[in-house]
mmCIF file of C-alpha atoms in Angstrom:
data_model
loop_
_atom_site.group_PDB
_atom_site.id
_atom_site.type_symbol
_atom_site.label_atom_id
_atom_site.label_comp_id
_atom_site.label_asym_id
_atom_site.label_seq_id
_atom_site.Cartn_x
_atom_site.Cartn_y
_atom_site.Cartn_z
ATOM 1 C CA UNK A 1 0.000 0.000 0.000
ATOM 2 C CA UNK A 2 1.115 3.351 -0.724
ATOM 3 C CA UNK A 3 1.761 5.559 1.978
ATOM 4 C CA UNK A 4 1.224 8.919 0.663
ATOM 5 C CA UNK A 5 2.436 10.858 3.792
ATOM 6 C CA UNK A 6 5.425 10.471 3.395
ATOM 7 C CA UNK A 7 7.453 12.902 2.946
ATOM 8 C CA UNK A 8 11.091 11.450 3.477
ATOM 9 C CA UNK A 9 13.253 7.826 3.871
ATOM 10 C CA UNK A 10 16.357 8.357 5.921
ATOM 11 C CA UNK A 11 18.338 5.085 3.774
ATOM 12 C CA UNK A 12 21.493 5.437 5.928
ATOM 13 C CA UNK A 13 20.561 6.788 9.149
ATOM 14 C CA UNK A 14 23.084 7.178 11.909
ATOM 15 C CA UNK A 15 24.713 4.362 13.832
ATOM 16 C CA UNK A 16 22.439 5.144 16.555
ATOM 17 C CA UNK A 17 19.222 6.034 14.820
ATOM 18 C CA UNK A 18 17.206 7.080 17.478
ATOM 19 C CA UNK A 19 19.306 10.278 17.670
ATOM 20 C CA UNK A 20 17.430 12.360 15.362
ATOM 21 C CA UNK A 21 13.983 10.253 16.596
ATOM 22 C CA UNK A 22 10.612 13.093 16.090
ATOM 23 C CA UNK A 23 7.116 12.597 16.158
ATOM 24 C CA UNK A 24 5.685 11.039 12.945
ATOM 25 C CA UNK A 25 8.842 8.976 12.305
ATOM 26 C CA UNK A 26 8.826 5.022 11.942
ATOM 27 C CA UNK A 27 11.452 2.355 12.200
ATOM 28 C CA UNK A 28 11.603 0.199 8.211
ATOM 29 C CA UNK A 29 12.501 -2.933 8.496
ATOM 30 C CA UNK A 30 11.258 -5.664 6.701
ATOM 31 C CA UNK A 31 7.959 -3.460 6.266
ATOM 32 C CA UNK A 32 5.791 -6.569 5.948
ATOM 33 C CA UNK A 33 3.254 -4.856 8.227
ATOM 34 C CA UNK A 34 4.234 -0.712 7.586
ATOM 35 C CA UNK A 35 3.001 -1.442 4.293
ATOM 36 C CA UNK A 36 -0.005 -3.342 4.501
ATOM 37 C CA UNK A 37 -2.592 -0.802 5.774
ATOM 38 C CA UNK A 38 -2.795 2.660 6.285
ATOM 39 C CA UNK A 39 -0.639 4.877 8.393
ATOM 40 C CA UNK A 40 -1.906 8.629 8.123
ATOM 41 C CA UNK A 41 0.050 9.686 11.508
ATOM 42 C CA UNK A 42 3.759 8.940 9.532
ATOM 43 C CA UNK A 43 6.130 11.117 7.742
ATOM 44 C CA UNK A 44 9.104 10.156 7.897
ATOM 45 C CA UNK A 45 10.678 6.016 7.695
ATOM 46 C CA UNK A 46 13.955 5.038 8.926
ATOM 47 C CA UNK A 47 15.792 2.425 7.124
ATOM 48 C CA UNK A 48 17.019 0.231 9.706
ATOM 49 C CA UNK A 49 18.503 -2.156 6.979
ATOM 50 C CA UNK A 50 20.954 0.421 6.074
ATOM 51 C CA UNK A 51 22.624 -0.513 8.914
ATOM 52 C CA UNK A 52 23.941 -4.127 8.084
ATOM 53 C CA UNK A 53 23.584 -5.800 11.797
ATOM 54 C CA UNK A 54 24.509 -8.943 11.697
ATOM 55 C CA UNK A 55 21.284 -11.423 11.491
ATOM 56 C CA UNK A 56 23.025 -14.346 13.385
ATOM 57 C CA UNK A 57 26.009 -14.432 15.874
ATOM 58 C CA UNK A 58 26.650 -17.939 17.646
ATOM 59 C CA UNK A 59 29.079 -18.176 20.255
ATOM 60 C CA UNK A 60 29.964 -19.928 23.887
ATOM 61 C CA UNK A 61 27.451 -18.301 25.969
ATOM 62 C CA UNK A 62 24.886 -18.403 23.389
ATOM 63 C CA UNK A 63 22.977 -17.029 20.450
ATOM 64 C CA UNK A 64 22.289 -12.993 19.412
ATOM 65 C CA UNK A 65 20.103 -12.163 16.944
ATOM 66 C CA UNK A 66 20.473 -9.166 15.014
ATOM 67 C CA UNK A 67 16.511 -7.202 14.994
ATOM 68 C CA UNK A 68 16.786 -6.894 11.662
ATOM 69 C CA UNK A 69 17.212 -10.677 11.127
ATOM 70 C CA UNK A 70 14.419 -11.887 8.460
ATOM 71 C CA UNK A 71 12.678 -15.087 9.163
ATOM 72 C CA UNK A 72 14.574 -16.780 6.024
ATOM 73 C CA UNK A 73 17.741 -16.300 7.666
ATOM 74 C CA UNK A 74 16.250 -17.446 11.265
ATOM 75 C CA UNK A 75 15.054 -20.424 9.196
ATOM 76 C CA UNK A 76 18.296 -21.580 7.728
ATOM 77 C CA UNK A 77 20.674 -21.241 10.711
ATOM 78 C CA UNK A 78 22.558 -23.780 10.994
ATOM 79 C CA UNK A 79 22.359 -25.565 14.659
ATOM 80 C CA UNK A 80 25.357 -26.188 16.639
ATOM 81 C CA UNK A 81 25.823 -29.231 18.135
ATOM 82 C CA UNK A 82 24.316 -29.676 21.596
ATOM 83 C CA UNK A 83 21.643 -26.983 20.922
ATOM 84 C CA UNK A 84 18.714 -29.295 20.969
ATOM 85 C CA UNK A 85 16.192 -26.552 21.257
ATOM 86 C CA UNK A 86 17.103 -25.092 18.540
ATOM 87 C CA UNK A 87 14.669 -27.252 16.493
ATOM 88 C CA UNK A 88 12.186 -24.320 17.689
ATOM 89 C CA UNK A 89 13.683 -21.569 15.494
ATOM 90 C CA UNK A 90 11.672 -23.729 12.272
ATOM 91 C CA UNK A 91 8.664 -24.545 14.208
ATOM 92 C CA UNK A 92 8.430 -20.945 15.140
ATOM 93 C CA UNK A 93 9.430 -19.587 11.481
ATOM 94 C CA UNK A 94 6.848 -22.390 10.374
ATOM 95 C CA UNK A 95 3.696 -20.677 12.311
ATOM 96 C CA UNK A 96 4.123 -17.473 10.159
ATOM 97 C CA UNK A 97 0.775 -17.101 7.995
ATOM 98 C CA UNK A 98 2.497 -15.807 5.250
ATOM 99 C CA UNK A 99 3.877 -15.903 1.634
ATOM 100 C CA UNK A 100 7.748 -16.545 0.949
ATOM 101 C CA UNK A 101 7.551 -12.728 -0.145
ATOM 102 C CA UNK A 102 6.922 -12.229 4.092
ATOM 103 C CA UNK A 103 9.681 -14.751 4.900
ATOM 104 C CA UNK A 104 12.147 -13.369 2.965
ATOM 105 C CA UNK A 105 11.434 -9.795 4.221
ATOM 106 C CA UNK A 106 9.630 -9.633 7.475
ATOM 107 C CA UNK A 107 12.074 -9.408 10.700
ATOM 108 C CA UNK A 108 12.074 -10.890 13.925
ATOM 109 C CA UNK A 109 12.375 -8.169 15.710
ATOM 110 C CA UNK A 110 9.494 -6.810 13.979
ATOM 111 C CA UNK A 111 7.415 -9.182 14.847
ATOM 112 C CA UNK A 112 8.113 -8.847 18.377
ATOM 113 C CA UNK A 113 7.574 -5.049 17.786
ATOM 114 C CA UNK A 114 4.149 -6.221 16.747
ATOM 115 C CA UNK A 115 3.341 -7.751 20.273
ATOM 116 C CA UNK A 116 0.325 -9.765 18.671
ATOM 117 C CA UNK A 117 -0.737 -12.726 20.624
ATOM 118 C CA UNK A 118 0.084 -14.654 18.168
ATOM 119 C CA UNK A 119 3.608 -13.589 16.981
ATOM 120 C CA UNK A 120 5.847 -16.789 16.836
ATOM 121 C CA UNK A 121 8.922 -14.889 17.350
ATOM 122 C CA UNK A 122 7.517 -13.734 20.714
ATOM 123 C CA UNK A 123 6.814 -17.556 21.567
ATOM 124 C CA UNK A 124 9.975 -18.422 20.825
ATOM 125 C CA UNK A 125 11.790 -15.948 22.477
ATOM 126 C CA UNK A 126 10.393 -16.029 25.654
ATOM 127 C CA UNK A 127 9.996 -20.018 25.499
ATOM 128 C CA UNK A 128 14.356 -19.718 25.645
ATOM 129 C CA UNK A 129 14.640 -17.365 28.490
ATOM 130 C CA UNK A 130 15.967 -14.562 25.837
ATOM 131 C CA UNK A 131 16.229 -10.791 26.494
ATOM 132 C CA UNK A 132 16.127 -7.683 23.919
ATOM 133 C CA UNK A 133 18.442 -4.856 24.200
ATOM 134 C CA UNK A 134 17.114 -1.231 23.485
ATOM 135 C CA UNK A 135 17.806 1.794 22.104
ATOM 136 C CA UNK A 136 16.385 4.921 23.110
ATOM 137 C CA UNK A 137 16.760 8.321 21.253
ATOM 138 C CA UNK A 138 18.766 9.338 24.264
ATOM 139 C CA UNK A 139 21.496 6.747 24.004
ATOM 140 C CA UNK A 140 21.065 4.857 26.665
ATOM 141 C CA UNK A 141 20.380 1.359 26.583
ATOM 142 C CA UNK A 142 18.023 -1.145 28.578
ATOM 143 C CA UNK A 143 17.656 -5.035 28.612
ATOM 144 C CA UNK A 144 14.276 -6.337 29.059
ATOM 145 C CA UNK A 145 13.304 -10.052 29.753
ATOM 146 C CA UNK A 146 11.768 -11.355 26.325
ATOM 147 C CA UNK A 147 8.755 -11.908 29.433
ATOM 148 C CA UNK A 148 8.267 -8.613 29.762
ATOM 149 C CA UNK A 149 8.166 -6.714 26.658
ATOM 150 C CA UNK A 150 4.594 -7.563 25.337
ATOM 151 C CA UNK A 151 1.833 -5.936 27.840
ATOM 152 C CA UNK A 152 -1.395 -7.015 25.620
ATOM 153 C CA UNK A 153 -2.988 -7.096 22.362
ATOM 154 C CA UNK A 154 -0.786 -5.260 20.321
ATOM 155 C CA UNK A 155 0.673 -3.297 23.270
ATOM 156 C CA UNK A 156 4.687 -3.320 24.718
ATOM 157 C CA UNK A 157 7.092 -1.423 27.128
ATOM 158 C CA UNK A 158 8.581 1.068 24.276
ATOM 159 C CA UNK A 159 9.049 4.246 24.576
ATOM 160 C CA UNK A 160 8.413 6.576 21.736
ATOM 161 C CA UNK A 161 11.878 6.741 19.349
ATOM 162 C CA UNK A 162 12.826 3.243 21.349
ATOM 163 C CA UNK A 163 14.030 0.777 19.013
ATOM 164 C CA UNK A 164 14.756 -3.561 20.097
ATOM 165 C CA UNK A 165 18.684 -3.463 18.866
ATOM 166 C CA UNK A 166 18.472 -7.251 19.599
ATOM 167 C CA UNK A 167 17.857 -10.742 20.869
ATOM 168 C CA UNK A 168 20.137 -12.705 23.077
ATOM 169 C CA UNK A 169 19.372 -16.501 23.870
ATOM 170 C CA UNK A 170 20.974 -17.964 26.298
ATOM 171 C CA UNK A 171 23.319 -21.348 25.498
ATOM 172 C CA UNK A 172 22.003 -23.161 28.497
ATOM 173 C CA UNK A 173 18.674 -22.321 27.010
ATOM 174 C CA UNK A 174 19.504 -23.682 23.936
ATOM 175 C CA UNK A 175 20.417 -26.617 25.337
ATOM 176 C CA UNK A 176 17.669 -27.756 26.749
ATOM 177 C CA UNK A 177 14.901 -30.791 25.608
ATOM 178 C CA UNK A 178 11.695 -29.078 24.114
ATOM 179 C CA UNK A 179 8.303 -30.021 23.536
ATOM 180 C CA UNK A 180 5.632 -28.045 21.757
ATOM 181 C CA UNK A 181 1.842 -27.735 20.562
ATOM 182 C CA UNK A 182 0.402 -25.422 18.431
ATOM 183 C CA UNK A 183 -3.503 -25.413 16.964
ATOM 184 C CA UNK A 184 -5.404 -23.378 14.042
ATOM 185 C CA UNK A 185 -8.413 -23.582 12.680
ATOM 186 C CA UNK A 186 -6.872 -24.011 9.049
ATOM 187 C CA UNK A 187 -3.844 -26.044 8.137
ATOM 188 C CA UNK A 188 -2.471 -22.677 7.576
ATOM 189 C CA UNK A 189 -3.739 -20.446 9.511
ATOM 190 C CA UNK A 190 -3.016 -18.079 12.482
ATOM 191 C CA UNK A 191 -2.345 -19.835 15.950
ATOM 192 C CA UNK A 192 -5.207 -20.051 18.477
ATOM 193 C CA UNK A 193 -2.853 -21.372 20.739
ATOM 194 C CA UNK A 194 0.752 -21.806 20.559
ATOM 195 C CA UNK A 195 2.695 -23.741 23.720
ATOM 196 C CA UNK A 196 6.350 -24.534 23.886
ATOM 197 C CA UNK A 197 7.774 -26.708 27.487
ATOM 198 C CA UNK A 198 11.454 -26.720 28.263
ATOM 199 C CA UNK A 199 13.574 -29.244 30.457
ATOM 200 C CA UNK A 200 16.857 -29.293 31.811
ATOM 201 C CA UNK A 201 18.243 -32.848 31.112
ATOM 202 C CA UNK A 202 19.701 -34.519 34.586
ATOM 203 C CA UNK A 203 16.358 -32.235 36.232
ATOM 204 C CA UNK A 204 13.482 -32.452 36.836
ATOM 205 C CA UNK A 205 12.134 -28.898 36.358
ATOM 206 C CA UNK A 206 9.708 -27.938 33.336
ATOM 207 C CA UNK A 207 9.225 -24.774 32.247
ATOM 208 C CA UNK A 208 5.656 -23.637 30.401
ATOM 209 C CA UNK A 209 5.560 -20.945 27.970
ATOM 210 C CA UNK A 210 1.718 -20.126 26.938
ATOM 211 C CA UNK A 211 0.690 -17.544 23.913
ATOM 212 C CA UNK A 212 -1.336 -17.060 20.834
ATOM 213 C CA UNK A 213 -4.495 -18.186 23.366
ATOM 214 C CA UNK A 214 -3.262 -15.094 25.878
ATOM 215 C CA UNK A 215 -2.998 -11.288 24.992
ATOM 216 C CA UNK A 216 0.303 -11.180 26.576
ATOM 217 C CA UNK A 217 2.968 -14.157 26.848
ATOM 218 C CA UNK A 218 2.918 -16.673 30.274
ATOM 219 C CA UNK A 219 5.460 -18.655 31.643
ATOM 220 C CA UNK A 220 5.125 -21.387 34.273
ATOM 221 C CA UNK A 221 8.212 -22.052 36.329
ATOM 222 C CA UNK A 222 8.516 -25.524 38.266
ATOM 223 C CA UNK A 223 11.545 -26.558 39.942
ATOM 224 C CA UNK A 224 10.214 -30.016 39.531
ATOM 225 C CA UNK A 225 7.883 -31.645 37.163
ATOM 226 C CA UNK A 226 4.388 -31.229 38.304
ATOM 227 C CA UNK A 227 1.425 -33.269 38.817
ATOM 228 C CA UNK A 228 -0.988 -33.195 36.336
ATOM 229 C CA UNK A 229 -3.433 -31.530 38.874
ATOM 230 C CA UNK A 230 -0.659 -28.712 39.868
ATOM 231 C CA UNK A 231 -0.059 -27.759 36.248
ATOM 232 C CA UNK A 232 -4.455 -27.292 35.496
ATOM 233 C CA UNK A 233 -4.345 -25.238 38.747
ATOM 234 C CA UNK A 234 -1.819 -22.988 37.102
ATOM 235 C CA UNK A 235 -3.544 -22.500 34.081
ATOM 236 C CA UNK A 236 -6.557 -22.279 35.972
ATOM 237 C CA UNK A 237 -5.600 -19.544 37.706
ATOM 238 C CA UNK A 238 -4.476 -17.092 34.402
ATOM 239 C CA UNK A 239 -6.968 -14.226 34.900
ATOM 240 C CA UNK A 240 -10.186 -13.963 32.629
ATOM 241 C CA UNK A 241 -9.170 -10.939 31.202
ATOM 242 C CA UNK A 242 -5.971 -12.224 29.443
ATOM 243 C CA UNK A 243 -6.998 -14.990 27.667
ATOM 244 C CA UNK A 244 -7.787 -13.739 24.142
ATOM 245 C CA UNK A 245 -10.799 -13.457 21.665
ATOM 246 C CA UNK A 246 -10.770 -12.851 18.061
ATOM 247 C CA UNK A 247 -12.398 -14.554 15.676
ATOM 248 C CA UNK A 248 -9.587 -17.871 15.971
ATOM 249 C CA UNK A 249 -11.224 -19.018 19.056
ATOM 250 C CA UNK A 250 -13.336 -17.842 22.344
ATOM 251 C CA UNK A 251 -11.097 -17.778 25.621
ATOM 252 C CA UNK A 252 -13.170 -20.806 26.959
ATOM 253 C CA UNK A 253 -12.155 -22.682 23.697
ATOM 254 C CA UNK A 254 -8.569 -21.596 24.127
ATOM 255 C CA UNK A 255 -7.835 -22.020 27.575
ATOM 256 C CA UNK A 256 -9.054 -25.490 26.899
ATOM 257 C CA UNK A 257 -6.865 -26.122 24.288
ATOM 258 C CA UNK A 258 -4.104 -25.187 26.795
ATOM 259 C CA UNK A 259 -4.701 -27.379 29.218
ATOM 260 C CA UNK A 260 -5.153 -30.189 27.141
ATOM 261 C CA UNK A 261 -1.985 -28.994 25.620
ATOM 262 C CA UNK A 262 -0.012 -28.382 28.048
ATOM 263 C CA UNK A 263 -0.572 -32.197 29.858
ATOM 264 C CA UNK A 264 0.770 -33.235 26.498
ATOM 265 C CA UNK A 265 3.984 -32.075 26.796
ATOM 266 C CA UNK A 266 4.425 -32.694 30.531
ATOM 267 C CA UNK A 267 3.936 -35.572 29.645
ATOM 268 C CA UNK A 268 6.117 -35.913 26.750
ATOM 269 C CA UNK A 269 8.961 -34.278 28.716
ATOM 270 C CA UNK A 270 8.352 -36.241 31.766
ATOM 271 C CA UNK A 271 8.278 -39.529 29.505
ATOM 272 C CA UNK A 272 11.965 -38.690 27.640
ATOM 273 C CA UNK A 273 10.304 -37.629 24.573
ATOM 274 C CA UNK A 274 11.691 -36.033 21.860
ATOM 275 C CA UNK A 275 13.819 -32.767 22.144
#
């Protein structure tokens, strides 16, 4: 879609964009969303492109992903060895309703940016214990727990100007056995509920992640693995005003699917099932 208020693209903005940050200004990236309705408030995009971050940088104490980082690239990593949850990254790239057009532009951190229930990228992120590093227009810089940055429906904890720089996973995250369930009403279609469990190998602890079926991401801790009981009571508990409604399912229908979800992959994980 054309955005005919536009009056300017800054293609090779300053190292630290945020800098010159003013009101009607928007961060390009992959622009899967900027483009696709309208946006009468904007006049002025910021190529954050320009700026070459690197998508992908493995190392000892785990993985950072550039914000820029498209899904294709996300998709295609290579794992290292002993990163068994890394199978997620595909899954998670996989739950995308879109065209390869969208994979091969659309960013991660832009989906995060999004802070829909049912962005994958969130789900991911959060399911590995990852944080985001941001810029403000001030310089300074903050890391937030993947946990916290989504609020609600569309809503997160930037400022105005405030940009996510990146995404760093941890390696003992990475390293951990994974189990996950995801449900649509169409074979391809956005998630109504998308759950991802962790486990520690030589624990016992399991650690729930619950979206798509909640306006804001959840995350069950459990030092050890829980009775079936103890886990329904958690989920039980998730107040009535986060689970989510649109037209992929009612939050009675979803926070069923969760709990019948999420005893699937205690038990897988209790069970040794696959990473």
């Amino acid at each position: 879609m054309d955005l005919n208020t536009i009056t300017e693209v800054v293609r090779r903005p300053a190292d630290r964009p945020g800098l010159d940050w003013r009101e009607g200004d928007a961060w390009l990236a992959g622009g899967t969303w900027l483009f696709s309705a309208q946006q009468p408030h904007l006049r002025r995009l910021i190529d954050l492109t320009a700026l070459r971050w690197e998508p992908l940088v493995p190392s000892d104490t785990g993985l950072e992903i550039g914000a820029t980082c498209t899904i294709r690239d996300l998709y295609a990593f290579p794992l290292r060895g002993g990163w068994t949850a890394g199978t997620l990254f595909a899954k998670s790239c996989e739950a995308f309703l879109s065209s390869f057009k969208v994979w091969n532009s659309a960013t991660v951190g832009g989906n995060i940016c999004m802070s829909l229930p049912a962005g994958p990228m969130i789900t991911l992120t959060v399911a590995l214990e990852a944080t985001y590093e941001l810029w403000a227009p001030d310089g300074s810089v903050r890391i937030v727990e993947a946990l916290d940055f989504v609020t609600g429906n569309n809503q997160n904890v930037l400022a105005p100007g405030e940009i996510v720089r990146r995404i760093d996973i941890p390696a003992r995250a990475l390293r951990k056995r994974t189990a996950h369930r995801r449900f649509t009403l169409t074979h391809l279609g956005r998630s109504t509920v998308f759950l991802i469990g962790t486990h520690t190998p030589g624990t016992g602890d399991l650690l729930l992640t619950v979206t798509a079926g909640t306006t804001r991401p959840l995350r069950f801790a459990f030092d050890t693995m829980p009775d079936a009981r103890t886990l329904q009571q958690s989920i039980d508990a998730i107040p009535a005003d986060v689970w989510f409604a649109d037209p992929n399912g009612t939050p009675d229908h979803r926070r069923h699917l969760t709990k019948h979800f999420a005893e699937e992959i205690r038990r897988e994980l209790k069970a040794g099932g696959p990473a």
